[in-house]
Amino acid sequence: AQSVTQLGSHVSVSEGALVLLRCNYSSSVPPYLFWYVQYPNQGLQLLLKYTSAATLVKGINGFEAEFKKSETSFHLTKPSAHMSDAAEYFCAVIDTGGFKTIFGAGTRLFVKA
Amino acid sequence: DVKVTQSSRYLVKRTGEKVFLECVQDMDHENMFWYRQDPGLGLRLIYFSYDVKMKEKGDIPEGYSVSREKKERFSLILESASTNQTSMYLCASSRHRGGSYNEQFFGPGTRLTVL
C-alpha cells in the first residue's frame, strides 16, 4: 500500500518568509500526488496535483510543489507567506487500487505578523 | 460551482443514540467517501462507495455502517453512538477514473459530539 509522510506537524513562519512543507511518499510507478489545504472550520480543498506532465506543479494562491523521484519527495513551497495562508496542509497519494486516497497526518502552518 | 454538502455542521448526541450523517454531491461522481478527522491522526477512511448500493470498508469501519441508495447521496450511520466517536466527519466524492483524476471534493464537515 502507498503511504505519505509529512515532516513536522506544525510549521511557523513570519509573514513574507518562505513557506516549505515537506512530504515524502512511498515509491510506486506512477505515484499520483496531491496537496490539499484545510482552512479553519472547513473541509479540504485541492491546492495542486502531480500529473506527470511536469515535475514542478503550480497550484492556487501562489503555491507550488516539485516532484523529485530520486528523493521520493513532493515538498510544497510558497516564496512569500501571507496571513491568509494559515491553515492545515495535507499531502496525499492515490492508493494502488486507484480508488482511495491516502492522506498524510497534516502540517499546520502558522503565519506570524 | 461543484458542491458536496453535509446535513449538519455541528451535532450533539447522547451515548447509545443512533446517528445519521448525510452527504449529497451534485457532480455526478461515482465514488463517495466518509472520513473522520482527529488531531494528530489526519484523515482516516471509514467507508467508501464506488457505485450505488456498493460499499467497501475503509481503515476504521467498526461501529459504523453506510448506505448509498442513490448516486448523489451517501449516508454514514452510527448504530449506537459512543464517546470515542466524537470527531469531525468529512464526506468527499471523486470521479471513477483512475490516477490524477481521482482528486477528491470535500464537504464542510460535521463536528459530532457524543455525550
Short mmCIF file of C-alpha atoms in Angstrom, two decimals:
data_model
loop_
_atom_site.label_atom_id
_atom_site.label_comp_id
_atom_site.label_asym_id
_atom_site.label_seq_id
_atom_site.Cartn_x
_atom_site.Cartn_y
_atom_site.Cartn_z
CA ALA A 1 0.00 0.00 0.00
CA GLN A 2 1.05 3.57 -0.61
CA SER A 3 1.91 5.97 2.18
CA VAL A 4 2.96 9.57 2.68
CA THR A 5 4.93 11.13 5.49
CA GLN A 6 4.73 14.79 6.36
CA LEU A 7 7.67 16.07 8.35
CA GLY A 8 6.60 18.46 11.06
CA SER A 9 3.11 18.63 12.49
CA HIS A 10 3.50 22.40 12.99
CA VAL A 11 5.43 24.97 10.98
CA SER A 12 5.66 28.64 11.91
CA VAL A 13 6.88 31.36 9.55
CA SER A 14 6.83 35.12 9.51
CA GLU A 15 4.71 36.98 7.02
CA GLY A 16 6.71 37.41 3.83
CA ALA A 17 9.03 34.49 4.55
CA LEU A 18 9.42 31.32 2.52
CA VAL A 19 6.99 28.51 3.24
CA LEU A 20 8.32 24.95 2.96
CA LEU A 21 6.14 22.00 3.89
CA ARG A 22 7.73 18.59 3.47
CA CYS A 23 6.18 15.42 2.10
CA ASN A 24 7.76 12.09 1.25
CA TYR A 25 5.90 9.23 -0.40
CA SER A 26 6.48 5.50 -0.63
CA SER A 27 7.78 4.57 -4.03
CA SER A 28 5.41 3.48 -6.73
CA VAL A 29 5.09 3.72 -10.50
CA PRO A 30 3.44 6.05 -11.13
CA PRO A 31 2.61 8.00 -7.97
CA TYR A 32 -0.37 10.32 -8.13
CA LEU A 33 0.30 13.03 -5.59
CA PHE A 34 -1.79 15.86 -4.22
CA TRP A 35 -1.64 18.70 -1.75
CA TYR A 36 -4.87 19.74 -0.05
CA VAL A 37 -5.48 22.71 2.26
CA GLN A 38 -7.98 22.96 5.10
CA TYR A 39 -8.90 26.38 6.44
CA PRO A 40 -10.42 26.57 9.93
CA ASN A 41 -13.87 25.00 10.19
CA GLN A 42 -13.91 23.98 6.55
CA GLY A 43 -13.44 20.83 4.51
CA LEU A 44 -10.33 20.16 2.46
CA GLN A 45 -9.80 21.69 -0.96
CA LEU A 46 -7.30 20.81 -3.65
CA LEU A 47 -4.21 23.00 -3.77
CA LEU A 48 -2.36 21.20 -6.57
CA LYS A 49 -1.74 17.78 -8.07
CA TYR A 50 1.10 15.98 -9.80
CA THR A 51 0.05 14.52 -13.14
CA SER A 52 3.50 13.52 -14.51
CA ALA A 53 3.30 16.24 -17.19
CA ALA A 54 5.85 18.38 -15.34
CA THR A 55 7.91 17.94 -12.21
CA LEU A 56 7.18 21.48 -10.99
CA VAL A 57 3.50 21.89 -10.33
CA LYS A 58 1.83 25.23 -9.75
CA GLY A 59 -1.28 25.49 -7.65
CA ILE A 60 -3.64 28.07 -6.30
CA ASN A 61 -2.68 31.02 -4.09
CA GLY A 62 0.97 31.05 -5.26
CA PHE A 63 1.87 27.58 -4.00
CA GLU A 64 3.93 25.13 -5.98
CA ALA A 65 5.41 21.70 -5.43
CA GLU A 66 8.30 19.87 -7.01
CA PHE A 67 8.21 16.14 -7.68
CA LYS A 68 11.63 14.56 -7.07
CA LYS A 69 11.65 10.89 -7.87
CA SER A 70 15.22 10.36 -6.64
CA GLU A 71 14.22 11.68 -3.20
CA THR A 72 10.63 10.35 -3.26
CA SER A 73 9.58 13.84 -2.23
CA PHE A 74 6.83 16.27 -3.15
CA HIS A 75 7.52 19.32 -0.99
CA LEU A 76 5.19 22.31 -1.05
CA THR A 77 6.59 25.83 -1.23
CA LYS A 78 5.48 29.42 -1.44
CA PRO A 79 8.02 32.26 -1.79
CA SER A 80 6.26 34.71 0.49
CA ALA A 81 3.82 33.74 3.23
CA HIS A 82 0.63 35.68 3.79
CA MET A 83 -1.51 35.71 6.90
CA SER A 84 -4.31 34.09 4.92
CA ASP A 85 -2.10 31.02 4.32
CA ALA A 86 -2.56 29.93 7.93
CA ALA A 87 -4.24 26.55 7.61
CA GLU A 88 -3.59 22.83 7.76
CA TYR A 89 -1.98 21.23 4.74
CA PHE A 90 -2.26 17.59 3.74
CA CYS A 91 -0.11 15.67 1.33
CA ALA A 92 -1.88 12.73 -0.29
CA VAL A 93 -1.29 9.88 -2.70
CA ILE A 94 -3.65 7.63 -4.63
CA ASP A 95 -3.58 4.08 -3.34
CA THR A 96 -2.54 1.27 -5.64
CA GLY A 97 -6.11 0.21 -6.40
CA GLY A 98 -6.92 3.66 -7.73
CA PHE A 99 -9.98 4.46 -5.64
CA LYS A 100 -8.69 5.51 -2.30
CA THR A 101 -6.59 8.48 -1.32
CA ILE A 102 -4.03 8.06 1.44
CA PHE A 103 -3.52 11.25 3.44
CA GLY A 104 -0.57 12.34 5.49
CA ALA A 105 -1.08 13.39 9.10
CA GLY A 106 -1.12 17.05 8.12
CA THR A 107 1.04 20.09 8.84
CA ARG A 108 -0.44 23.12 10.49
CA LEU A 109 1.04 26.35 9.17
CA PHE A 110 1.17 29.38 11.44
CA VAL A 111 2.00 32.79 9.96
CA LYS A 112 3.29 35.48 12.31
CA ALA A 113 2.82 39.16 11.63
CA ASP B 1 -19.89 25.58 -8.70
CA VAL B 2 -19.40 21.96 -7.69
CA LYS B 3 -20.57 21.13 -4.27
CA VAL B 4 -20.59 18.50 -1.57
CA THR B 5 -23.00 19.26 1.23
CA GLN B 6 -23.36 17.66 4.64
CA SER B 7 -26.58 17.74 6.58
CA SER B 8 -25.24 19.33 9.75
CA ARG B 9 -22.18 21.39 10.69
CA TYR B 10 -22.50 20.64 14.39
CA LEU B 11 -24.28 17.77 16.10
CA VAL B 12 -24.58 16.77 19.76
CA LYS B 13 -25.88 13.30 20.61
CA ARG B 14 -26.17 11.07 23.65
CA THR B 15 -24.36 7.79 24.15
CA GLY B 16 -26.35 4.94 22.65
CA GLU B 17 -28.30 7.07 20.18
CA LYS B 18 -28.50 6.14 16.52
CA VAL B 19 -26.91 8.91 14.45
CA PHE B 20 -27.31 9.63 10.75
CA LEU B 21 -24.88 11.83 8.85
CA GLU B 22 -25.98 12.69 5.35
CA CYS B 23 -23.86 13.74 2.41
CA VAL B 24 -25.01 14.88 -1.02
CA GLN B 25 -22.92 15.72 -4.08
CA ASP B 26 -24.09 17.41 -7.27
CA MET B 27 -21.20 16.43 -9.54
CA ASP B 28 -22.49 13.03 -10.69
CA HIS B 29 -19.44 11.41 -9.10
CA GLU B 30 -19.27 7.65 -8.82
CA ASN B 31 -17.05 7.49 -5.75
CA MET B 32 -18.01 8.74 -2.31
CA PHE B 33 -16.11 8.55 0.95
CA TRP B 34 -16.54 9.08 4.68
CA TYR B 35 -13.56 10.07 6.82
CA ARG B 36 -13.09 11.02 10.40
CA GLN B 37 -10.52 13.61 11.33
CA ASP B 38 -8.86 13.73 14.73
CA PRO B 39 -5.96 15.94 15.88
CA GLY B 40 -2.61 14.35 15.10
CA LEU B 41 -4.16 11.45 13.20
CA GLY B 42 -5.02 13.13 9.92
CA LEU B 43 -7.91 11.71 7.92
CA ARG B 44 -8.90 8.11 8.41
CA LEU B 45 -11.17 6.37 5.95
CA ILE B 46 -14.29 4.81 7.44
CA TYR B 47 -16.15 3.56 4.37
CA PHE B 48 -16.28 4.30 0.68
CA SER B 49 -18.59 3.52 -2.20
CA TYR B 50 -17.79 3.31 -5.89
CA ASP B 51 -21.36 2.78 -7.09
CA VAL B 52 -24.94 2.83 -5.94
CA LYS B 53 -25.62 0.13 -3.36
CA MET B 54 -21.90 -0.74 -3.27
CA LYS B 55 -19.78 -0.17 -0.21
CA GLU B 56 -16.31 -1.06 0.94
CA LYS B 57 -14.79 -0.93 4.40
CA GLY B 58 -12.04 1.55 4.95
CA ASP B 59 -9.45 1.53 7.67
CA ILE B 60 -11.73 2.07 10.69
CA PRO B 61 -15.23 0.73 9.93
CA GLU B 62 -16.00 -0.62 13.39
CA GLY B 63 -19.06 0.98 14.92
CA TYR B 64 -20.20 2.49 11.62
CA SER B 65 -22.33 1.50 8.66
CA VAL B 66 -23.22 3.26 5.42
CA SER B 67 -25.98 3.45 2.88
CA ARG B 68 -25.94 4.53 -0.74
CA GLU B 69 -29.38 4.18 -2.31
CA LYS B 70 -28.87 6.98 -4.82
CA LYS B 71 -25.78 8.06 -6.68
CA GLU B 72 -25.70 11.52 -5.17
CA ARG B 73 -26.28 10.55 -1.55
CA PHE B 74 -24.04 8.68 0.89
CA SER B 75 -25.10 8.27 4.49
CA LEU B 76 -22.97 7.36 7.49
CA ILE B 77 -24.74 5.65 10.37
CA LEU B 78 -23.57 5.27 13.92
CA GLU B 79 -25.75 2.44 15.21
CA SER B 80 -25.09 3.19 18.87
CA ALA B 81 -23.03 6.31 19.39
CA SER B 82 -20.17 6.20 21.86
CA THR B 83 -18.00 8.95 23.30
CA ASN B 84 -14.97 7.74 21.33
CA GLN B 85 -16.86 8.61 18.15
CA THR B 86 -16.70 12.30 18.99
CA SER B 87 -14.87 13.69 15.99
CA MET B 88 -15.01 15.72 12.80
CA TYR B 89 -16.62 13.74 9.98
CA LEU B 90 -15.80 14.63 6.40
CA CYS B 91 -17.56 13.43 3.29
CA ALA B 92 -15.87 13.50 -0.12
CA SER B 93 -16.55 12.46 -3.68
CA SER B 94 -14.48 11.81 -6.79
CA ARG B 95 -14.86 10.65 -10.35
CA HIS B 96 -14.49 6.99 -11.20
CA ARG B 97 -11.50 7.47 -13.44
CA GLY B 98 -8.13 6.50 -12.12
CA GLY B 99 -4.92 8.26 -11.23
CA SER B 100 -4.76 12.00 -11.05
CA TYR B 101 -8.42 12.32 -11.95
CA ASN B 102 -9.24 10.98 -8.50
CA GLU B 103 -8.91 14.31 -6.76
CA GLN B 104 -11.47 14.44 -4.04
CA PHE B 105 -14.03 17.14 -3.38
CA PHE B 106 -14.93 17.62 0.26
CA GLY B 107 -17.93 18.79 2.19
CA PRO B 108 -17.55 21.30 5.05
CA GLY B 109 -17.57 18.60 7.71
CA THR B 110 -19.82 17.68 10.63
CA ARG B 111 -18.43 18.11 14.10
CA LEU B 112 -20.10 15.42 16.18
CA THR B 113 -20.00 15.43 19.96
CA VAL B 114 -21.26 12.37 21.82
CA LEU B 115 -22.02 12.98 25.47
#
